[in-house]
CSV table of C-alpha atoms and ligand atoms in Angstrom, one decimal:
chain,number,residue,atom,x,y,z
L,1,MET,CA,-35.7,71.4,0.8
L,2,GLN,CA,-35.3,73.1,-2.5
L,3,SER,CA,-32.1,71.2,-3.0
L,4,LYS,CA,-33.9,68.0,-2.2
L,5,LEU,CA,-36.5,68.7,-4.8
L,6,GLN,CA,-33.7,69.0,-7.3
L,7,LEU,CA,-32.8,65.5,-6.6
L,8,LEU,CA,-36.0,64.2,-8.1
L,9,PRO,CA,-35.0,62.5,-11.3
L,10,ALA,CA,-36.3,63.4,-14.7
L,11,ILE,CA,-38.7,60.9,-16.2
L,12,ASP,CA,-36.4,60.2,-19.1
L,13,LYS,CA,-33.7,59.1,-16.7
L,14,LEU,CA,-36.1,56.6,-15.1
L,15,LEU,CA,-37.3,55.3,-18.5
L,16,LYS,CA,-33.7,54.4,-19.4
L,17,THR,CA,-33.1,52.2,-16.4
L,18,ASP,CA,-33.1,48.4,-16.9
L,19,ARG,CA,-35.8,47.8,-14.3
L,20,VAL,CA,-38.2,50.1,-16.1
L,21,LYS,CA,-37.3,48.7,-19.5
L,22,ASP,CA,-38.4,45.3,-18.3
L,23,TRP,CA,-41.9,46.6,-17.7
L,24,TYR,CA,-42.4,47.1,-21.4
L,25,ALA,CA,-43.0,43.3,-21.7
L,26,ASN,CA,-46.3,43.7,-19.9
L,27,TYR,CA,-47.3,47.4,-20.1
L,28,ASP,CA,-47.4,50.1,-22.7
L,29,HIS,CA,-45.5,53.3,-22.7
L,30,THR,CA,-48.4,55.6,-21.7
L,31,PHE,CA,-49.2,53.4,-18.7
L,32,ILE,CA,-45.5,53.2,-17.6
L,33,LYS,CA,-44.9,56.9,-17.9
L,34,GLY,CA,-48.1,57.7,-16.0
L,35,THR,CA,-47.1,55.4,-13.2
L,36,LEU,CA,-43.6,56.9,-12.9
L,37,GLN,CA,-45.1,60.4,-12.9
L,38,THR,CA,-47.4,59.4,-10.1
L,39,SER,CA,-44.4,58.2,-8.1
L,40,ILE,CA,-42.4,61.4,-8.7
L,41,GLN,CA,-45.4,63.4,-7.7
L,42,TYR,CA,-45.7,61.4,-4.5
L,43,TYR,CA,-42.1,62.1,-3.6
L,44,ARG,CA,-42.5,65.8,-4.5
L,45,GLN,CA,-45.5,66.2,-2.3
L,46,ALA,CA,-43.8,64.4,0.6
L,47,LEU,CA,-40.8,66.8,0.3
L,48,LEU,CA,-43.0,69.9,0.1
L,49,ALA,CA,-44.8,68.7,3.2
L,50,GLY,CA,-41.4,68.7,4.9
L,51,GLU,CA,-41.2,64.9,5.3
L,52,ASP,CA,-37.8,63.5,5.9
L,53,ILE,CA,-37.6,60.9,3.2
L,54,ALA,CA,-34.7,59.6,1.1
L,55,VAL,CA,-35.0,60.3,-2.6
L,56,SER,CA,-33.4,58.0,-5.1
L,57,VAL,CA,-34.0,56.6,-8.5
L,58,GLU,CA,-34.4,53.2,-6.9
L,59,ALA,CA,-36.9,54.4,-4.3
L,60,ILE,CA,-39.0,56.1,-7.0
L,61,ILE,CA,-39.0,53.0,-9.1
L,62,ASP,CA,-39.9,50.9,-6.1
L,63,TYR,CA,-42.9,53.0,-5.4
L,64,ALA,CA,-44.0,52.9,-9.1
L,65,GLU,CA,-43.6,49.1,-9.1
L,66,SER,CA,-45.8,48.7,-6.0
L,67,GLN,CA,-48.4,50.7,-7.9
L,68,LEU,CA,-48.0,48.5,-11.0
L,69,LYS,CA,-48.5,45.4,-8.8
L,70,GLN,CA,-51.7,46.9,-7.3
L,71,ILE,CA,-53.2,47.5,-10.7
L,72,GLY,CA,-51.8,44.8,-12.9
L,73,GLY,CA,-50.5,42.3,-10.4
L,74,ASP,CA,-51.9,40.2,-7.5
L,75,GLY,CA,-55.7,40.6,-8.2
L,76,LEU,CA,-57.5,37.4,-7.5
L,77,THR,CA,-54.8,35.1,-6.2
L,78,PRO,CA,-54.5,31.7,-4.4
L,79,THR,CA,-54.4,31.7,-0.6
L,80,ILE,CA,-53.7,28.9,2.0
L,81,ASN,CA,-56.8,28.3,4.1
L,82,ALA,CA,-55.5,27.3,7.6
L,83,THR,CA,-58.7,28.3,9.3
L,84,GLY,CA,-60.2,24.8,9.1
L,85,THR,CA,-63.5,26.3,7.8
L,86,ILE,CA,-64.1,24.1,4.8
L,87,LEU,CA,-66.7,26.3,3.0
L,88,HIS,CA,-65.0,29.7,3.7
L,89,THR,CA,-67.1,32.2,1.7
L,90,ASN,CA,-64.3,34.9,1.9
L,91,LEU,CA,-61.7,32.4,0.7
L,92,GLY,CA,-63.7,31.2,-2.3
L,93,ARG,CA,-66.0,28.4,-0.8
L,94,ALA,CA,-65.7,25.0,-2.5
L,95,LEU,CA,-62.6,23.8,-4.2
L,96,LEU,CA,-63.1,21.9,-7.4
L,97,ALA,CA,-62.2,18.3,-7.9
L,98,PRO,CA,-59.4,17.8,-10.5
L,99,GLU,CA,-62.0,16.3,-12.9
L,100,ALA,CA,-64.0,19.6,-12.7
L,101,SER,CA,-60.9,21.8,-13.2
L,102,GLU,CA,-59.9,19.8,-16.2
L,103,ALA,CA,-63.4,20.1,-17.7
L,104,VAL,CA,-63.3,23.9,-17.3
L,105,GLN,CA,-59.8,24.0,-18.9
L,106,SER,CA,-61.0,22.1,-21.9
L,107,VAL,CA,-64.0,24.3,-22.7
L,108,MET,CA,-62.2,27.6,-22.0
L,109,SER,CA,-59.9,27.6,-24.9
L,110,ASP,CA,-61.8,25.6,-27.5
L,111,TYR,CA,-65.2,26.0,-29.0
L,112,SER,CA,-67.9,23.8,-27.5
L,113,ASN,CA,-71.4,22.5,-27.9
L,114,LEU,CA,-72.7,25.1,-25.4
L,115,GLU,CA,-75.8,25.8,-27.4
L,116,TYR,CA,-75.5,23.2,-30.1
L,117,ASP,CA,-77.0,19.8,-30.4
L,118,ILE,CA,-74.2,17.7,-31.8
L,119,GLN,CA,-76.4,14.6,-32.6
L,120,ALA,CA,-79.1,16.6,-34.4
L,121,GLY,CA,-76.7,19.2,-36.0
L,122,GLN,CA,-78.8,22.1,-34.9
L,123,ARG,CA,-79.2,24.8,-32.2
L,124,GLY,CA,-79.4,23.4,-28.7
L,125,SER,CA,-80.0,24.8,-25.2
L,126,ARG,CA,-77.3,25.5,-22.6
L,127,TYR,CA,-79.9,24.4,-20.1
L,128,ASP,CA,-80.0,20.9,-21.5
L,129,HIS,CA,-76.5,20.0,-20.2
L,130,MET,CA,-76.8,18.2,-16.8
L,131,ARG,CA,-80.6,17.9,-17.0
L,132,GLU,CA,-80.5,14.1,-17.2
L,133,LEU,CA,-77.7,14.0,-14.6
L,134,LEU,CA,-79.7,16.1,-12.1
L,135,ILE,CA,-82.9,14.1,-12.8
L,136,GLN,CA,-81.0,10.9,-12.1
L,137,LEU,CA,-79.4,12.2,-8.9
L,138,THR,CA,-82.4,14.0,-7.3
L,139,GLY,CA,-85.4,12.1,-8.7
L,140,ALA,CA,-86.9,15.3,-9.9
L,141,GLU,CA,-88.7,15.7,-13.2
L,142,ASP,CA,-86.6,18.5,-14.5
L,143,ALA,CA,-83.7,20.9,-13.6
L,144,LEU,CA,-82.4,24.3,-14.4
L,145,ILE,CA,-79.1,26.0,-13.5
L,146,VAL,CA,-78.6,29.7,-12.8
L,147,ASN,CA,-75.8,31.9,-11.5
L,148,ASN,CA,-76.2,31.2,-7.8
L,149,ASN,CA,-78.8,30.2,-5.3
L,150,ALA,CA,-79.8,33.8,-4.6
L,151,ALA,CA,-80.6,34.1,-8.3
L,152,ALA,CA,-82.6,30.9,-8.1
L,153,VAL,CA,-84.8,32.2,-5.3
L,154,LEU,CA,-85.2,35.5,-7.1
L,155,LEU,CA,-86.2,33.8,-10.3
L,156,ILE,CA,-88.7,31.4,-8.7
L,157,LEU,CA,-90.4,34.2,-6.7
L,158,THR,CA,-90.5,36.5,-9.7
L,159,ALA,CA,-92.1,33.9,-11.9
L,160,PHE,CA,-94.7,32.7,-9.4
L,161,ALA,CA,-95.4,35.4,-6.8
L,162,LYS,CA,-94.9,38.8,-8.3
L,163,GLY,CA,-97.6,41.2,-7.0
L,164,LYS,CA,-99.0,38.6,-4.7
L,165,GLU,CA,-98.3,37.1,-1.3
L,166,VAL,CA,-95.7,34.6,-0.2
L,167,LEU,CA,-96.4,32.6,3.0
L,168,ILE,CA,-93.4,32.0,5.1
L,169,SER,CA,-92.8,31.0,8.8
L,170,ARG,CA,-91.3,33.7,11.1
L,171,GLY,CA,-88.7,31.1,12.1
L,172,GLU,CA,-87.4,31.1,8.5
L,173,LEU,CA,-86.8,34.8,7.8
L,174,VAL,CA,-83.2,34.1,7.1
L,175,GLU,CA,-80.4,36.5,6.4
L,176,ILE,CA,-77.5,34.9,4.5
L,177,GLY,CA,-74.1,36.6,4.6
L,178,GLY,CA,-73.6,39.5,2.3
L,179,SER,CA,-77.0,41.0,3.3
L,180,PHE,CA,-79.2,38.6,1.3
L,181,ARG,CA,-82.4,38.7,3.3
L,182,ILE,CA,-85.4,36.7,2.3
L,183,PRO,CA,-87.8,39.5,3.3
L,184,ASP,CA,-85.9,42.0,1.2
L,185,VAL,CA,-85.8,39.6,-1.8
L,186,ILE,CA,-89.5,39.2,-1.6
L,187,SER,CA,-90.2,42.9,-1.4
L,188,SER,CA,-87.7,43.7,-4.2
L,189,ILE,CA,-89.7,41.7,-6.7
L,190,GLY,CA,-93.0,43.4,-5.7
L,191,ALA,CA,-94.3,40.4,-3.8
L,192,LYS,CA,-95.7,40.7,-0.3
L,193,LEU,CA,-94.3,38.7,2.6
L,194,HIS,CA,-97.0,37.1,4.7
L,195,GLU,CA,-95.3,35.9,8.0
L,196,VAL,CA,-97.0,33.2,9.9
L,197,GLY,CA,-96.3,31.6,13.3
L,198,ALA,CA,-93.7,32.8,15.9
L,199,THR,CA,-89.9,32.8,15.7
L,200,ASN,CA,-89.6,29.6,17.7
L,201,LYS,CA,-92.8,27.9,16.8
L,202,THR,CA,-94.9,27.6,13.7
L,203,HIS,CA,-97.8,25.2,13.5
L,204,LEU,CA,-99.7,23.8,10.5
L,205,VAL,CA,-102.7,25.8,11.5
L,206,ASP,CA,-100.7,29.0,11.3
L,207,TYR,CA,-100.1,28.4,7.7
L,208,GLU,CA,-103.7,27.3,7.2
L,209,ARG,CA,-105.0,30.6,8.7
L,210,GLY,CA,-102.5,32.6,6.6
L,211,ILE,CA,-103.8,31.4,3.3
L,212,ASN,CA,-106.1,33.8,1.5
L,213,GLU,CA,-107.0,34.8,-2.1
L,214,GLU,CA,-103.8,36.8,-2.5
L,215,THR,CA,-101.6,33.9,-1.6
L,216,ALA,CA,-99.3,32.9,-4.5
L,217,ALA,CA,-97.1,30.3,-2.9
L,218,ILE,CA,-95.6,28.9,0.3
L,219,LEU,CA,-91.9,29.3,0.7
L,220,ARG,CA,-89.8,27.2,3.0
L,221,VAL,CA,-86.3,28.4,3.7
L,222,HIS,CA,-83.8,26.0,5.2
L,223,THR,CA,-82.4,27.7,8.3
L,224,SER,CA,-79.0,26.5,7.3
L,225,ASN,CA,-76.8,29.0,9.1
L,226,TYR,CA,-78.5,28.9,12.5
L,227,ARG,CA,-80.6,26.7,14.6
L,228,ILE,CA,-83.6,27.5,16.7
L,229,VAL,CA,-83.2,25.1,19.7
L,230,GLY,CA,-85.2,24.5,22.8
L,231,PHE,CA,-88.9,25.2,22.9
L,232,SER,CA,-89.4,25.1,19.1
L,233,LYS,CA,-91.5,23.5,16.4
L,234,MET,CA,-91.3,23.4,12.7
L,235,VAL,CA,-94.1,22.0,10.6
L,236,ASP,CA,-93.4,18.6,9.0
L,237,ASP,CA,-92.5,18.8,5.3
L,238,ARG,CA,-95.1,16.3,4.1
L,239,GLU,CA,-97.9,18.0,6.1
L,240,LEU,CA,-97.0,21.4,4.7
L,241,VAL,CA,-96.8,20.2,1.1
L,242,GLU,CA,-100.1,18.5,1.5
L,243,LEU,CA,-101.7,21.7,2.9
L,244,ALA,CA,-100.3,23.8,0.0
L,245,HIS,CA,-101.5,21.4,-2.7
L,246,LYS,CA,-104.9,21.0,-1.0
L,247,ASN,CA,-105.3,24.7,-1.4
L,248,GLY,CA,-104.0,24.7,-5.0
L,249,LEU,CA,-100.8,26.5,-4.1
L,250,PRO,CA,-97.3,25.8,-5.2
L,251,ILE,CA,-94.7,25.2,-2.5
L,252,PHE,CA,-91.0,25.9,-2.8
L,253,ASN,CA,-88.0,25.1,-0.7
L,254,ASP,CA,-84.8,27.2,-0.6
L,255,LEU,CA,-82.4,24.6,0.7
L,256,GLY,CA,-79.2,26.6,0.8
L,257,SER,CA,-76.6,24.0,0.9
L,258,GLY,CA,-78.0,21.1,-1.0
L,259,LEU,CA,-76.9,17.6,-0.1
L,260,LEU,CA,-76.8,14.9,-2.6
L,261,LEU,CA,-75.4,12.3,-0.1
L,262,ASN,CA,-76.4,11.6,3.4
L,263,LEU,CA,-73.4,12.8,5.5
L,264,GLU,CA,-74.3,11.0,8.7
L,265,GLN,CA,-71.8,8.5,7.4
L,266,VAL,CA,-69.0,10.9,8.2
L,267,GLY,CA,-70.4,11.8,11.6
L,268,LEU,CA,-72.5,14.9,10.8
L,269,SER,CA,-76.0,15.3,12.0
L,270,TYR,CA,-79.0,14.3,9.9
L,271,GLU,CA,-79.9,16.7,7.1
L,272,PRO,CA,-82.4,15.8,4.4
L,273,THR,CA,-80.9,15.2,0.9
L,274,ILE,CA,-82.4,16.9,-2.2
L,275,LYS,CA,-83.8,13.5,-3.2
L,276,GLU,CA,-85.8,13.4,0.1
L,277,MET,CA,-87.0,16.9,-0.4
L,278,ILE,CA,-88.3,16.0,-3.9
L,279,GLN,CA,-90.0,12.9,-2.3
L,280,PHE,CA,-91.7,15.1,0.3
L,281,GLY,CA,-93.4,16.7,-2.7
L,282,TYR,CA,-92.0,20.2,-3.0
L,283,ASP,CA,-92.7,21.7,-6.4
L,284,LEU,CA,-89.3,23.3,-6.7
L,285,VAL,CA,-86.2,23.0,-4.6
L,286,SER,CA,-83.2,25.2,-5.0
L,287,PHE,CA,-79.6,25.0,-3.7
L,288,SER,CA,-76.0,26.2,-4.2
L,289,GLY,CA,-73.4,24.6,-6.4
L,290,ASP,CA,-70.5,25.7,-4.3
L,291,LYS,CA,-71.5,24.8,-0.8
L,292,LEU,CA,-71.6,21.1,0.3
L,293,LEU,CA,-72.1,19.9,-3.2
L,294,GLY,CA,-68.5,20.9,-3.8
L,295,GLY,CA,-68.8,22.4,-7.3
L,296,PRO,CA,-68.6,25.9,-8.8
L,297,GLN,CA,-70.8,28.9,-7.9
L,298,ALA,CA,-74.2,28.1,-9.3
L,299,GLY,CA,-77.9,27.9,-8.3
L,300,ILE,CA,-79.6,24.6,-9.0
L,301,ILE,CA,-83.3,24.4,-9.3
L,302,VAL,CA,-85.0,20.9,-9.5
L,303,GLY,CA,-88.6,20.0,-9.4
L,304,ARG,CA,-91.8,19.8,-11.5
L,305,LYS,CA,-91.4,19.9,-15.3
L,306,ASP,CA,-94.2,22.4,-15.9
L,307,PHE,CA,-92.8,24.7,-13.3
L,308,ILE,CA,-89.2,24.6,-14.7
L,309,GLU,CA,-90.7,25.2,-18.1
L,310,GLN,CA,-92.4,28.4,-16.8
L,311,LEU,CA,-89.0,29.5,-15.3
L,312,LYS,CA,-87.4,29.1,-18.7
L,313,GLN,CA,-89.9,31.5,-20.2
L,314,ALA,CA,-89.1,34.2,-17.6
L,315,PRO,CA,-87.3,37.1,-19.2
L,316,LEU,CA,-85.2,37.4,-16.0
L,317,LEU,CA,-83.6,34.1,-16.7
L,318,ARG,CA,-81.4,35.7,-19.4
L,319,ALA,CA,-79.8,38.0,-16.8
L,320,LEU,CA,-79.1,35.1,-14.4
L,321,ARG,CA,-77.8,32.6,-16.9
L,322,VAL,CA,-74.7,30.5,-16.2
L,323,ASP,CA,-71.6,30.6,-18.2
L,324,LYS,CA,-69.9,27.7,-20.0
L,325,MET,CA,-67.1,27.4,-17.4
L,326,THR,CA,-69.7,26.9,-14.7
L,327,ILE,CA,-71.6,24.3,-16.8
L,328,ALA,CA,-68.4,22.4,-17.4
L,329,ALA,CA,-67.3,22.4,-13.8
L,330,LEU,CA,-70.8,21.5,-12.4
L,331,GLU,CA,-71.4,18.7,-14.9
L,332,ALA,CA,-68.0,17.1,-14.1
L,333,THR,CA,-68.7,17.4,-10.4
L,334,LEU,CA,-72.2,15.9,-10.6
L,335,ARG,CA,-70.9,13.0,-12.7
L,336,LEU,CA,-68.7,12.0,-9.8
L,337,TYR,CA,-71.8,11.6,-7.7
L,338,LEU,CA,-73.0,8.8,-9.9
L,339,LYS,CA,-70.7,6.7,-7.8
L,340,PRO,CA,-70.9,8.1,-4.2
L,341,GLU,CA,-67.6,6.5,-3.2
L,342,LEU,CA,-65.9,8.4,-6.1
L,343,ALA,CA,-67.5,11.7,-5.0
L,344,MET,CA,-66.3,11.2,-1.4
L,345,ALA,CA,-62.8,10.4,-2.6
L,346,THR,CA,-62.3,13.2,-5.2
L,347,ILE,CA,-64.4,16.2,-4.2
L,348,PRO,CA,-62.3,18.3,-1.9
L,349,THR,CA,-65.2,19.5,0.2
L,350,LEU,CA,-66.3,16.0,1.0
L,351,LYS,CA,-62.7,14.8,1.4
L,352,MET,CA,-62.0,17.5,4.0
L,353,LEU,CA,-65.3,16.7,5.8
L,354,SER,CA,-64.4,13.0,6.1
L,355,ARG,CA,-60.7,13.2,7.0
L,356,SER,CA,-59.8,10.7,9.8
L,357,GLN,CA,-58.4,11.7,13.1
L,358,GLU,CA,-55.2,9.8,12.4
L,359,ASP,CA,-54.7,11.6,9.1
L,360,LEU,CA,-55.2,15.0,10.7
L,361,LEU,CA,-52.9,14.2,13.6
L,362,THR,CA,-50.1,12.9,11.3
L,363,MET,CA,-50.3,16.2,9.3
L,364,ALA,CA,-50.4,18.3,12.4
L,365,GLU,CA,-47.4,16.5,13.9
L,366,GLU,CA,-45.4,17.0,10.7
L,367,LEU,CA,-46.1,20.7,10.6
L,368,ARG,CA,-45.3,21.0,14.3
L,369,ARG,CA,-42.0,19.1,13.9
L,370,ARG,CA,-40.8,21.1,10.9
L,371,LEU,CA,-41.7,24.5,12.4
L,372,ALA,CA,-40.2,23.7,15.8
L,373,HIS,CA,-36.9,23.1,14.0
L,374,LEU,CA,-36.7,26.7,12.9
L,375,PRO,CA,-35.0,29.2,15.2
L,376,ALA,CA,-37.2,31.4,17.5
L,377,VAL,CA,-40.3,29.3,16.7
L,378,GLN,CA,-42.3,27.3,19.3
L,379,ALA,CA,-45.0,25.0,18.1
L,380,GLU,CA,-47.4,22.6,19.8
L,381,VAL,CA,-50.3,20.3,18.7
L,382,THR,CA,-53.7,20.4,20.4
L,383,GLN,CA,-57.1,19.1,19.8
L,384,GLY,CA,-59.7,21.6,18.4
L,385,PHE,CA,-62.8,21.9,16.2
L,386,SER,CA,-63.3,22.8,12.6
L,387,GLN,CA,-66.4,24.3,11.1
L,388,VAL,CA,-68.2,23.2,7.9
L,389,GLY,CA,-68.9,26.9,7.0
L,390,GLY,CA,-71.0,28.2,4.1
L,391,GLY,CA,-74.0,28.3,6.4
L,392,ALA,CA,-74.1,24.5,6.6
L,393,TYR,CA,-74.2,22.5,9.8
L,394,PRO,CA,-73.9,25.6,12.1
L,395,THR,CA,-74.0,23.5,15.3
L,396,ASP,CA,-71.9,20.6,14.2
L,397,GLN,CA,-68.3,20.6,15.5
L,398,LEU,CA,-65.8,18.5,13.7
L,399,ALA,CA,-62.9,17.3,15.9
L,400,THR,CA,-59.6,18.3,14.4
L,401,TYR,CA,-55.9,19.0,15.4
L,402,LEU,CA,-54.4,22.5,15.6
L,403,VAL,CA,-50.8,23.5,15.4
L,404,LYS,CA,-50.4,26.5,17.7
L,405,VAL,CA,-47.3,28.6,17.0
L,406,THR,CA,-45.5,31.5,18.6
L,407,HIS,CA,-42.4,33.4,17.4
L,408,GLU,CA,-39.9,35.1,19.7
L,409,ASN,CA,-39.7,38.2,17.5
L,410,TYR,CA,-43.3,38.7,16.6
L,411,SER,CA,-46.6,39.0,18.4
L,412,ALA,CA,-49.4,36.8,17.3
L,413,SER,CA,-51.0,39.6,15.3
L,414,GLU,CA,-47.7,40.6,13.7
L,415,LEU,CA,-47.1,37.0,12.8
L,416,GLU,CA,-50.6,36.7,11.3
L,417,GLU,CA,-50.0,39.8,9.2
L,418,ALA,CA,-46.6,38.6,8.0
L,419,LEU,CA,-48.1,35.2,6.9
L,420,ARG,CA,-51.1,36.8,5.3
L,421,ARG,CA,-48.9,39.2,3.3
L,422,SER,CA,-46.3,36.6,2.3
L,423,ASP,CA,-46.1,35.2,-1.2
L,424,SER,CA,-48.2,32.3,-0.1
L,425,HIS,CA,-51.0,34.4,1.5
L,426,ILE,CA,-51.5,32.1,4.5
L,427,ILE,CA,-54.7,32.7,6.5
L,428,PRO,CA,-54.5,31.1,9.9
L,429,ARG,CA,-56.6,31.5,13.0
L,430,VAL,CA,-55.4,33.7,15.9
L,431,GLY,CA,-56.2,33.0,19.6
L,432,GLU,CA,-54.5,32.7,23.0
L,433,GLU,CA,-51.7,35.0,21.6
L,434,LYS,CA,-50.8,32.3,19.2
L,435,VAL,CA,-51.2,31.8,15.5
L,436,GLN,CA,-53.2,28.6,14.9
L,437,PHE,CA,-53.2,26.3,11.9
L,438,ASP,CA,-56.2,23.9,11.6
L,439,VAL,CA,-54.8,21.2,9.4
L,440,ARG,CA,-58.2,20.0,8.1
L,441,THR,CA,-58.2,22.4,5.2
L,442,LEU,CA,-54.5,22.0,4.4
L,443,THR,CA,-52.6,19.8,1.9
L,444,TYR,CA,-49.1,18.6,2.3
L,445,ASP,CA,-48.1,21.1,-0.3
L,446,ASN,CA,-49.6,23.8,1.9
L,447,VAL,CA,-47.6,22.5,4.9
L,448,GLN,CA,-44.4,22.8,2.8
L,449,ARG,CA,-45.2,26.4,1.9
L,450,ILE,CA,-46.1,27.4,5.5
L,451,VAL,CA,-42.7,26.1,6.6
L,452,GLY,CA,-41.1,27.9,3.7
L,453,GLU,CA,-42.6,31.2,4.7
L,454,PHE,CA,-41.6,30.8,8.3
L,455,SER,CA,-38.1,30.2,7.3
L,456,LYS,CA,-38.1,33.5,5.5
L,457,LEU,CA,-39.2,35.5,8.5
G,1,PLP,C1,-76.3,30.2,1.0
G,1,PLP,C2,-77.8,30.4,0.9
G,1,PLP,C3,-78.4,31.1,-0.1
G,1,PLP,C4,-77.6,31.8,-1.1
G,1,PLP,O1,-76.9,31.0,-2.0
G,1,PLP,P1,-75.8,31.5,-3.0
G,1,PLP,O2,-75.5,30.4,-3.8
G,1,PLP,O3,-74.6,32.0,-2.1
G,1,PLP,O4,-76.4,32.6,-3.7
G,1,PLP,C5,-79.8,31.2,-0.2
G,1,PLP,N1,-80.5,30.6,0.8
G,1,PLP,C6,-80.0,29.8,1.8
G,1,PLP,C7,-80.9,29.2,2.8
G,1,PLP,C8,-78.6,29.7,1.9
G,1,PLP,O5,-78.1,29.0,2.9
């Protein structure tokens, strides 16, 4: 062992190799030296522990290089979503339309009129961008953008319900992924949750009885990620709004995934649009930018002008404010909705939702054919279902085509791991001892890359 320890190279020797010299293009001397020392230390410990490992200059540099990659490399990186779940929160939710990416690009490296009124030549407000656009698209009096919808709900409740009671139906005590629970949000801002009705049924009279002098507002939360089916009842929107206003109370609606277009046209079940919600008379409606809307992460609040004005005065707003890249992306996305056909044709979320069966089958057949050409690979096409994801349309099943693949030298889980860790980071489904590609969320470029990674196996 002693002799093996002597094989550990001196740091100076490593520093003189061509491989390490290349690192100086991206990293400084202290960092490189530290990484090499860590690698030598790793090998020393392994040898002292009696492990039988081969020591060489190359191996020590390999180890150091993997460390460099972990710290300075990969990071946030593109993946190929072959799960078919369109709004996959773990994989970054909505993809931006090209128009939105370009808008981000252009404000990123130039100065902009973020808080400057170009016409008047004086200070402007970042919240003025998109106001007119959102008013136009939703029919609301005013609009405000924050960091995400969770922030929107937090801001609204802090401004209007702090220290008082919020009435909410027991059927709407929603938890959204990542442990955002409505009851926790309400208690965290020092408001009190006043639950009314039962889990499956809430009647107007339940709300009516719940109202007392401590009541600050009624909150409606769209049960976007689950459905209560069977023996159930929810109070009609108009009736509830009327009850709130008759009692001088504001009423808010956390819509989750806000819809600007009716998606029954692509075969999904009926969901009210934001415009309809505003027509029902809600004082404020909030929704996400990166769910069905198909834009960047953002929380959008629309509704009564005096209410929005009050939100703008809240000190908390400063902590929840959106950045210029978000504003650029959201504004460009919303502009596409001025012509709904354009939105359907350019926003990736809407495009994936509305892909035809022929289009899906053609892509699935192409992927199958090209994979089946490779040695040791078997592939077949079957029918299946995709999910919308992002807590939207939990019970809607979108018919799709799956390419199911096996490989003679890999089990399904080994194959999944190899694809996931490949340069293209392909994320498929796994089932029936097969790796499954749902083509709904793929592009032809993705198909090309999947075939490429298989050919490297
Ligand atoms: C998704 C969702 C949220 C959270 O929205 P984010 O934009 O992810 O913060 C809040 N409420 C409902 C009902 C949701 O579906």
